XYZ file of C-alpha atoms in Angstrom:
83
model
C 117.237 98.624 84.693
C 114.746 98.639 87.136
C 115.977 99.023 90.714
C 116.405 95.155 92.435
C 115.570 95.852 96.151
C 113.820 97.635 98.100
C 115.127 101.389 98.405
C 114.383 104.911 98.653
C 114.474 107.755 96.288
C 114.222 111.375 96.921
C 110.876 112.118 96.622
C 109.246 109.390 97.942
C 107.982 109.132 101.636
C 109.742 106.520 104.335
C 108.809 102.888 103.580
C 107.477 103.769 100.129
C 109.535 101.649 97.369
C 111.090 103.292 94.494
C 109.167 103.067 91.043
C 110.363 99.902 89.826
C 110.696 98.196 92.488
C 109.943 94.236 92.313
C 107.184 93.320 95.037
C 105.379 89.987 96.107
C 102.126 90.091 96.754
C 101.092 87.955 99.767
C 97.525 87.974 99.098
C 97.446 86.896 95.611
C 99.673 83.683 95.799
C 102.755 85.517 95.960
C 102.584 87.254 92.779
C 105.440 89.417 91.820
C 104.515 92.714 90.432
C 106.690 95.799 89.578
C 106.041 99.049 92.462
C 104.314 101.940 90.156
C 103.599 104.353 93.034
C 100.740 104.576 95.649
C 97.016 105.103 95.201
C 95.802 106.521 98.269
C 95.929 103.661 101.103
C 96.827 101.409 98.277
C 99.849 100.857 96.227
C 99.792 100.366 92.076
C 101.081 96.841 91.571
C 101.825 95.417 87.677
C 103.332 92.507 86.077
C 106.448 92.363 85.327
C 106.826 93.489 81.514
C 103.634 95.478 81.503
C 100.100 94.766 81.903
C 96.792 95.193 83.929
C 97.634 96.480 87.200
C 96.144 95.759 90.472
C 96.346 97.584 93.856
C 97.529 96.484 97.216
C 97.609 96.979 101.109
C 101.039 98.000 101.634
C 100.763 95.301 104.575
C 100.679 92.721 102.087
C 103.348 93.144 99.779
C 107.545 92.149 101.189
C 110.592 92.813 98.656
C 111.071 90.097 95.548
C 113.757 87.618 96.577
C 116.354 87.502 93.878
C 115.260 84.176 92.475
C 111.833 85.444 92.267
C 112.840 88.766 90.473
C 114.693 86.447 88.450
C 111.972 83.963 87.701
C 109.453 86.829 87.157
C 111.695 88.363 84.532
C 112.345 84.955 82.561
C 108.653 84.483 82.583
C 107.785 87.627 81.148
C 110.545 87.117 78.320
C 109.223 83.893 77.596
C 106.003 85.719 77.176
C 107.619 87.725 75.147
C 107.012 90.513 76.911
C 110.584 92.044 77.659
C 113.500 91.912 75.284
C-alpha cells in the first residue's frame, strides 16, 4: 500500500514526500492526488488510481487528511479504477 502520511524515504531530499504519498492540492479545489516525485520547481501530482497528471508549487499542496485519503480511494474504486 501506498504510504498514508507524509514521510521521508532515503533518497529523497528534506520536505520532499515519499512516492505515494496522498497530497491536496490547494489550488485546484482541494484535489487529492498521489506524490510521483518532483519536476524541477514543481512536483508530479496524479489521481488517485492512475491518470493524467498535473504539476504543483510545493507551496500549494498540505498532507491528505485521513477522511480525504479515504474518500479519494472509495472514489477511485467506484470508478473502478482500483481493486
Amino acid at each position: 500500500m501506498c504510504s498514508e502520511d507524509v514521510r521521508l524515504n532515503a533518497s529523497n531530499t528534506v520536505g520532499t514526500p515519499a512516492p505515494g504519498t496522498l497530497l491536496v492540492d490547494t489550488s485546484r479545489n482541494n484535489r487529492v492526488g498521489e506524490f510521483r516525485g518532483a519536476a524541477g520547481l514543481y512536483w508530479s501530482l496524479r489521481p488517485v488510481g492512475g491518470g493524467r497528471g498535473w504539476e504543483v508549487e510545493p507551496r500549494n499542496v498540505r498532507p491528505a487528511l485521513p477522511i480525504e485519503r479515504l474518500r479519494a480511494r472509495a472514489n477511485a474504486r467506484s470508478r473502478g479504477e482500483v481493486l
